[in-house]
PDB file of C-alpha atoms in Angstrom:
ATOM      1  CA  UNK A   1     192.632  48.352  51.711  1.00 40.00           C
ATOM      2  CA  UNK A   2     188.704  47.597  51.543  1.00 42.00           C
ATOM      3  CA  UNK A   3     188.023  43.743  51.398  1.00 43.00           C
ATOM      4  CA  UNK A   4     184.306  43.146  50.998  1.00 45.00           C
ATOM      5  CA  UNK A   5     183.249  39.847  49.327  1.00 47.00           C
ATOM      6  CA  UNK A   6     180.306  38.521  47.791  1.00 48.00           C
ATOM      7  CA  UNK A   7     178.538  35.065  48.373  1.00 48.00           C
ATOM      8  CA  UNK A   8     176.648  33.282  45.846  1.00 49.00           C
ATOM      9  CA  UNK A   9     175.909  29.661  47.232  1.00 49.00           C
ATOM     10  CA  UNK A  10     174.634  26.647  44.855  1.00 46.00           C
ATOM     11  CA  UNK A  11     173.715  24.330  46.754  1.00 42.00           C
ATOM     12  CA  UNK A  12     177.302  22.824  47.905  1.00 41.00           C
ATOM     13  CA  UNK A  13     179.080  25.550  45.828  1.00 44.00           C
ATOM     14  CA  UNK A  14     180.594  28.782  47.562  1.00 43.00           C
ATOM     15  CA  UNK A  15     181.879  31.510  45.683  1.00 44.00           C
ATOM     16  CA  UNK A  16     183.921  34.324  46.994  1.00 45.00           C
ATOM     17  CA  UNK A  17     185.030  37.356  45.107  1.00 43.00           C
ATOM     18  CA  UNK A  18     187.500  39.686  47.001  1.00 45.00           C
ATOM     19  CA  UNK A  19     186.980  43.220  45.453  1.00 45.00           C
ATOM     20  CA  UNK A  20     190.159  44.922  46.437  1.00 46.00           C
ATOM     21  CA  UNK A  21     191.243  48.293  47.215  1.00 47.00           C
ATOM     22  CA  UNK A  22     187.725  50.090  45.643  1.00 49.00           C
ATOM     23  CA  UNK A  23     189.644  53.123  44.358  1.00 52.00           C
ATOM     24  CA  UNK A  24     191.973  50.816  42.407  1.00 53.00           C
ATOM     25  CA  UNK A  25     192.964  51.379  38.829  1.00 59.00           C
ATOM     26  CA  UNK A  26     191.072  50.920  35.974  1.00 58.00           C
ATOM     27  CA  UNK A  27     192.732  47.273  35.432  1.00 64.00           C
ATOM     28  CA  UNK A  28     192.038  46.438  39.342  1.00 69.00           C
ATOM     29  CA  UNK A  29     188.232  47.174  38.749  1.00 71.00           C
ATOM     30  CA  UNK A  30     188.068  45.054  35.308  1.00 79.00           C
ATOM     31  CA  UNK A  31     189.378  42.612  37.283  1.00 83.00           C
ATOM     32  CA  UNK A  32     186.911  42.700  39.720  1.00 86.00           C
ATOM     33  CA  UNK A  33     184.265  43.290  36.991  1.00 87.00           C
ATOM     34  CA  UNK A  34     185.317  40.100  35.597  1.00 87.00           C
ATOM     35  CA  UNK A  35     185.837  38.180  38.542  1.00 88.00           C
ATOM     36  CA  UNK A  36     182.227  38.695  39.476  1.00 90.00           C
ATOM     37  CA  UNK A  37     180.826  38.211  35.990  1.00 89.00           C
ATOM     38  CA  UNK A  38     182.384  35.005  36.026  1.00 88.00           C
ATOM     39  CA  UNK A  39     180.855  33.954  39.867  1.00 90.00           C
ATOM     40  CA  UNK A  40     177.338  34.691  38.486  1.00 90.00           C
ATOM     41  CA  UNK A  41     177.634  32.808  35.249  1.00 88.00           C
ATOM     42  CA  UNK A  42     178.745  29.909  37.225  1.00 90.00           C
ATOM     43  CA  UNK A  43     176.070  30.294  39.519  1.00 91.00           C
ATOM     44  CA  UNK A  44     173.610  30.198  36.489  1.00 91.00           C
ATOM     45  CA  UNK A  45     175.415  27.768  34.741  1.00 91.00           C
ATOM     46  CA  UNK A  46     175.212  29.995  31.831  1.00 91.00           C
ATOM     47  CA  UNK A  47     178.481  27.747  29.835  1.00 92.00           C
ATOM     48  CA  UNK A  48     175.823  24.589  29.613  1.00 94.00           C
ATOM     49  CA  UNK A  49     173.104  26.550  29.082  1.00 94.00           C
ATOM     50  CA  UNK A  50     174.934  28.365  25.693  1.00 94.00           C
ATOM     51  CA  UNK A  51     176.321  24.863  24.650  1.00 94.00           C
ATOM     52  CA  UNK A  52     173.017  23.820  24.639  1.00 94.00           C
ATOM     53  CA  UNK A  53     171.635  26.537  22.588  1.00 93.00           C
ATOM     54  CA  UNK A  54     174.787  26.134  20.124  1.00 94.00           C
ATOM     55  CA  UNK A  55     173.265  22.263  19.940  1.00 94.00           C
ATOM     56  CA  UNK A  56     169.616  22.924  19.589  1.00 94.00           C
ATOM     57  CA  UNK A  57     170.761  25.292  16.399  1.00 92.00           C
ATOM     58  CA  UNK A  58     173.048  23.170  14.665  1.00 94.00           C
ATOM     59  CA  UNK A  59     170.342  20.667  14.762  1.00 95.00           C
ATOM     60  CA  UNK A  60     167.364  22.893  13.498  1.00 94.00           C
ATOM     61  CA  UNK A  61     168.895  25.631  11.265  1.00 93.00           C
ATOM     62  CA  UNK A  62     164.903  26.645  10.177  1.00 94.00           C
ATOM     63  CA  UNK A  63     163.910  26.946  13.471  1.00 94.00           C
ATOM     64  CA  UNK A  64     166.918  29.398  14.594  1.00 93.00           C
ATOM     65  CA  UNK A  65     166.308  30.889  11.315  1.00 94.00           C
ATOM     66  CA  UNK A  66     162.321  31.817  12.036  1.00 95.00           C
ATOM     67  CA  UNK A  67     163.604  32.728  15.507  1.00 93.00           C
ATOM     68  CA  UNK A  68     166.186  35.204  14.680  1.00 94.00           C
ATOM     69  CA  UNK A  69     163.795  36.853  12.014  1.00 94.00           C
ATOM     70  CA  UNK A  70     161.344  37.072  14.861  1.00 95.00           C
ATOM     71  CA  UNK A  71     163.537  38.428  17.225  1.00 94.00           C
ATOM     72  CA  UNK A  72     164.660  41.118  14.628  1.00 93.00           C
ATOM     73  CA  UNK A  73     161.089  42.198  13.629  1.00 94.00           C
ATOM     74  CA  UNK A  74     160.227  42.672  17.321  1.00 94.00           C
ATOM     75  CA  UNK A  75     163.281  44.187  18.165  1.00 95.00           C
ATOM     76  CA  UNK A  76     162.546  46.870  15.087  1.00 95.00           C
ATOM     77  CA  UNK A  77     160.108  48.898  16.476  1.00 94.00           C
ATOM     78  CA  UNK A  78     162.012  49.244  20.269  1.00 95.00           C
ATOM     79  CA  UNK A  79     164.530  50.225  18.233  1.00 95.00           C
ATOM     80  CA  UNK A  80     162.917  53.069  16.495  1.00 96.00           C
ATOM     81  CA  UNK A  81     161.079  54.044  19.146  1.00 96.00           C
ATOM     82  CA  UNK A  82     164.427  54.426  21.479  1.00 96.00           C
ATOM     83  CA  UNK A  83     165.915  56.444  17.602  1.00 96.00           C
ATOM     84  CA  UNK A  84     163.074  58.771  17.915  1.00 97.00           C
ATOM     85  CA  UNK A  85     163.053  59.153  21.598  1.00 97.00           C
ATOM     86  CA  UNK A  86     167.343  60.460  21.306  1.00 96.00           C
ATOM     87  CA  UNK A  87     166.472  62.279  18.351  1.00 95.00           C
ATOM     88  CA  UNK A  88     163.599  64.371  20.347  1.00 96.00           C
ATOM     89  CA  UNK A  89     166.059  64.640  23.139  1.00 96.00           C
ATOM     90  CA  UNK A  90     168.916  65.781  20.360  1.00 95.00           C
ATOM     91  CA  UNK A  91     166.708  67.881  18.665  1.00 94.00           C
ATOM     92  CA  UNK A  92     165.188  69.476  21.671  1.00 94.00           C
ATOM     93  CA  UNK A  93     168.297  70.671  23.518  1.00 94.00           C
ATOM     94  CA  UNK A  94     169.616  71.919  19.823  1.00 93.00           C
ATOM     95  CA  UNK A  95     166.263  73.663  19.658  1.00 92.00           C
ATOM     96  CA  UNK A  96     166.591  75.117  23.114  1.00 92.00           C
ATOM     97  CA  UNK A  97     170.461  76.362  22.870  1.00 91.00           C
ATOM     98  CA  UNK A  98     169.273  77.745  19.652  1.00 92.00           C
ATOM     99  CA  UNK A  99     166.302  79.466  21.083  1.00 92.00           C
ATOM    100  CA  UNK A 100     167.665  80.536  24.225  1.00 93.00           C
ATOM    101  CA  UNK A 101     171.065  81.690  21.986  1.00 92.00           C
ATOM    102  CA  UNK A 102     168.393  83.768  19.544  1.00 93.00           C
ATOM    103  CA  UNK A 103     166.428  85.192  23.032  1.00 93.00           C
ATOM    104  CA  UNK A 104     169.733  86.163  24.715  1.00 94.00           C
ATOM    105  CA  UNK A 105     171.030  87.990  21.313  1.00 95.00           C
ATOM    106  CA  UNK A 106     167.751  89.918  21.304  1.00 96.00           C
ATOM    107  CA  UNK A 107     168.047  90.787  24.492  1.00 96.00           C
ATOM    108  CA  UNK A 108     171.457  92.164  24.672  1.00 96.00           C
ATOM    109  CA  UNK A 109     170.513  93.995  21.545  1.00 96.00           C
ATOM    110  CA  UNK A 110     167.378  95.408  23.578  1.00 97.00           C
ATOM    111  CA  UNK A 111     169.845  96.143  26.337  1.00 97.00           C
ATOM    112  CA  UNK A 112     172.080  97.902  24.555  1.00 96.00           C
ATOM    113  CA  UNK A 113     169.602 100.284  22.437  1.00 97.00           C
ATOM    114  CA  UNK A 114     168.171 101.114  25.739  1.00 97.00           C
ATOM    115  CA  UNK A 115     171.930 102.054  27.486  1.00 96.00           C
ATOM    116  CA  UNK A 116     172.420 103.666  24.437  1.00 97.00           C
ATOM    117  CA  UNK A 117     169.559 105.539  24.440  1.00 97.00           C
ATOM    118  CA  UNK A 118     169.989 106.932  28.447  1.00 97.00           C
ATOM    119  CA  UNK A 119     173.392 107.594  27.476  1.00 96.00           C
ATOM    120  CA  UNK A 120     172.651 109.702  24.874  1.00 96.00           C
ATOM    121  CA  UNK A 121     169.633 111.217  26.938  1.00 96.00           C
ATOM    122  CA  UNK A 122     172.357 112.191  29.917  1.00 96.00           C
ATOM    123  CA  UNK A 123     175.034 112.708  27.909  1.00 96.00           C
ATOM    124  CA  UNK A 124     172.280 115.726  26.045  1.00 95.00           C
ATOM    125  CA  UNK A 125     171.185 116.828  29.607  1.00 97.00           C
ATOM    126  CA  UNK A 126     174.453 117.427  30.863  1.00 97.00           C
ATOM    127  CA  UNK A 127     175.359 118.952  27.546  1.00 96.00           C
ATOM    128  CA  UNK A 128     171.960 121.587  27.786  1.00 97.00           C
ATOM    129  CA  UNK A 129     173.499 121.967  32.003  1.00 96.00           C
ATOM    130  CA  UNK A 130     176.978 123.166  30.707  1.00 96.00           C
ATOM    131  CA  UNK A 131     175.875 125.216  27.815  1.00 96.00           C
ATOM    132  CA  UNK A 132     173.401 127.530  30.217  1.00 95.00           C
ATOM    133  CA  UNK A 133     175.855 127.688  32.693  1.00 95.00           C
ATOM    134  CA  UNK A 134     178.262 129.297  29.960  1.00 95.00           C
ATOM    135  CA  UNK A 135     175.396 131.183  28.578  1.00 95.00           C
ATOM    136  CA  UNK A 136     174.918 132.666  31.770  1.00 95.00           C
ATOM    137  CA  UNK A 137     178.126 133.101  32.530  1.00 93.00           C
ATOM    138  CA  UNK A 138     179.143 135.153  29.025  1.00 93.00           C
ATOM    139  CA  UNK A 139     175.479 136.901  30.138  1.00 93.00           C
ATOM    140  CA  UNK A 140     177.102 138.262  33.265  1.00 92.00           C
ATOM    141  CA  UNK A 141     180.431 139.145  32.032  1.00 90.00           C
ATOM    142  CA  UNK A 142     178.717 140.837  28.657  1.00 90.00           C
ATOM    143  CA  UNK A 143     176.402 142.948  31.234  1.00 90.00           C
ATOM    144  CA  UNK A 144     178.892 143.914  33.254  1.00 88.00           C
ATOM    145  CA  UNK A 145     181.378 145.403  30.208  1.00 86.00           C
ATOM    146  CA  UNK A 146     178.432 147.081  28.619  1.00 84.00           C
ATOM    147  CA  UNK A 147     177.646 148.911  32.385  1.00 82.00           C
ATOM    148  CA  UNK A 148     181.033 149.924  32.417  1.00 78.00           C
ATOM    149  CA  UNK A 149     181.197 151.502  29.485  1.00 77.00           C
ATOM    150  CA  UNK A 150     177.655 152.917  29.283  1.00 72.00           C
ATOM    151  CA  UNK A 151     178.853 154.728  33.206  1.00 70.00           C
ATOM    152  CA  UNK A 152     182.000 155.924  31.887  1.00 59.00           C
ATOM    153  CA  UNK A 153     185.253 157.700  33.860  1.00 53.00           C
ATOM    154  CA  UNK A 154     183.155 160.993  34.728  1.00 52.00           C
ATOM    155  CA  UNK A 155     179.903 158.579  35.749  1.00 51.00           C
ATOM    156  CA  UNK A 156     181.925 156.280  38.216  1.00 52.00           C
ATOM    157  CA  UNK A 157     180.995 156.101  41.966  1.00 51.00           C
ATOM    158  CA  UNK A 158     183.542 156.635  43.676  1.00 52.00           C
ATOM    159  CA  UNK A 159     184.405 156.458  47.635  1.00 55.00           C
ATOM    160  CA  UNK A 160     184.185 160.003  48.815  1.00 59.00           C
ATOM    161  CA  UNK A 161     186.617 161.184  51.348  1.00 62.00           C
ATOM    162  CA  UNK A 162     184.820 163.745  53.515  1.00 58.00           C
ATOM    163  CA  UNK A 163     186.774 167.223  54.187  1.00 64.00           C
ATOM    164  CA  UNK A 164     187.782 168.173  58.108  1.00 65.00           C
ATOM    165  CA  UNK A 165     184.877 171.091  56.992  1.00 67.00           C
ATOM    166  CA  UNK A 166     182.523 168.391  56.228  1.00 65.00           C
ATOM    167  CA  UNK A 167     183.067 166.749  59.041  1.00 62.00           C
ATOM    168  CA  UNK A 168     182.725 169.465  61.736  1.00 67.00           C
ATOM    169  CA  UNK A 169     179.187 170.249  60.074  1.00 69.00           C
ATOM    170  CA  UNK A 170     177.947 167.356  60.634  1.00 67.00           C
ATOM    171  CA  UNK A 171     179.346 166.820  64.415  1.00 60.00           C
TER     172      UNK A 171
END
């Protein structure tokens, strides 16, 4: 457990909040929320100042009227300046997800045209690469049945087996 306190001294007065445990549970830290919301309106004696107040406008009803209609008409343009401040803020990061959302569309769009396009492009290349290979290939093959039939049985080369005869000639 953590113990830390705080001090607020009035004059003969000392206050002492123990704020226990700080990772406590939810009703631990209201607790110690409370405790020292309560040590600081004693301190500024905030109880006598609000009966006070509560006198002063039971007494003069015009007076709290004129002030709370003053308070309201100042308080009217903070609060449309803080409305128009969230709504820039609102409608800016709507603006940018949109924006960003529309950019990132296009380019995956752009992206894919473009894979689209090489794959075509190699898939055509490789196409052209295969059909002159067979081209070539049937070439060969077609040239070498039309020079064996165009030599014929009688035109063949054949290995020649030399004759003893033969060969004594030419020893």
């Amino acid at each position: 457990m953590v113990f830390a306190s705080i001090e607020i001294r009035n004059e003969s007065i000392k206050y002492t909040v123990l704020l226990i445990n700080k990772m406590g549970t939810v009703y631990e830290d209201e607790d110690q929320m409370s405790a020292i919301l309560h040590a600081v309106g004693e301190y500024f004696e905030v109880k006598k100042k609000m009966d006070a107040i509560k006198a002063f406008t039971l007494s003069h009803p015009i007076v709290t009227l004129f002030s709370i209609v003053l308070v309201a008409m100042c308080s009217i343009p903070i609060v449309c300046f803080f409305t128009f401040i969230f709504g820039s803020i609102c409608l800016a990061v709507t603006g940018f997800v949109l924006i960003e959302g529309t950019v990132l569309t296009i380019a995956t769009v752009f992206f894919g045209i473009s894979l689209l396009i090489v794959g075509f492009c190699a898939v055509g290349i490789s196409g052209i690469i295969v059909a002159g290979f067979y081209v070539f290939d049937c070439s060969c093959s077609l040239i070498q049945k039309v020079s064996d039939r165009n030599m014929g049985e009688d035109n063949k080369l054949e290995p020649r087996t030399l004759k003893a005869e033969e060969l004594r000639k030419i020893k």
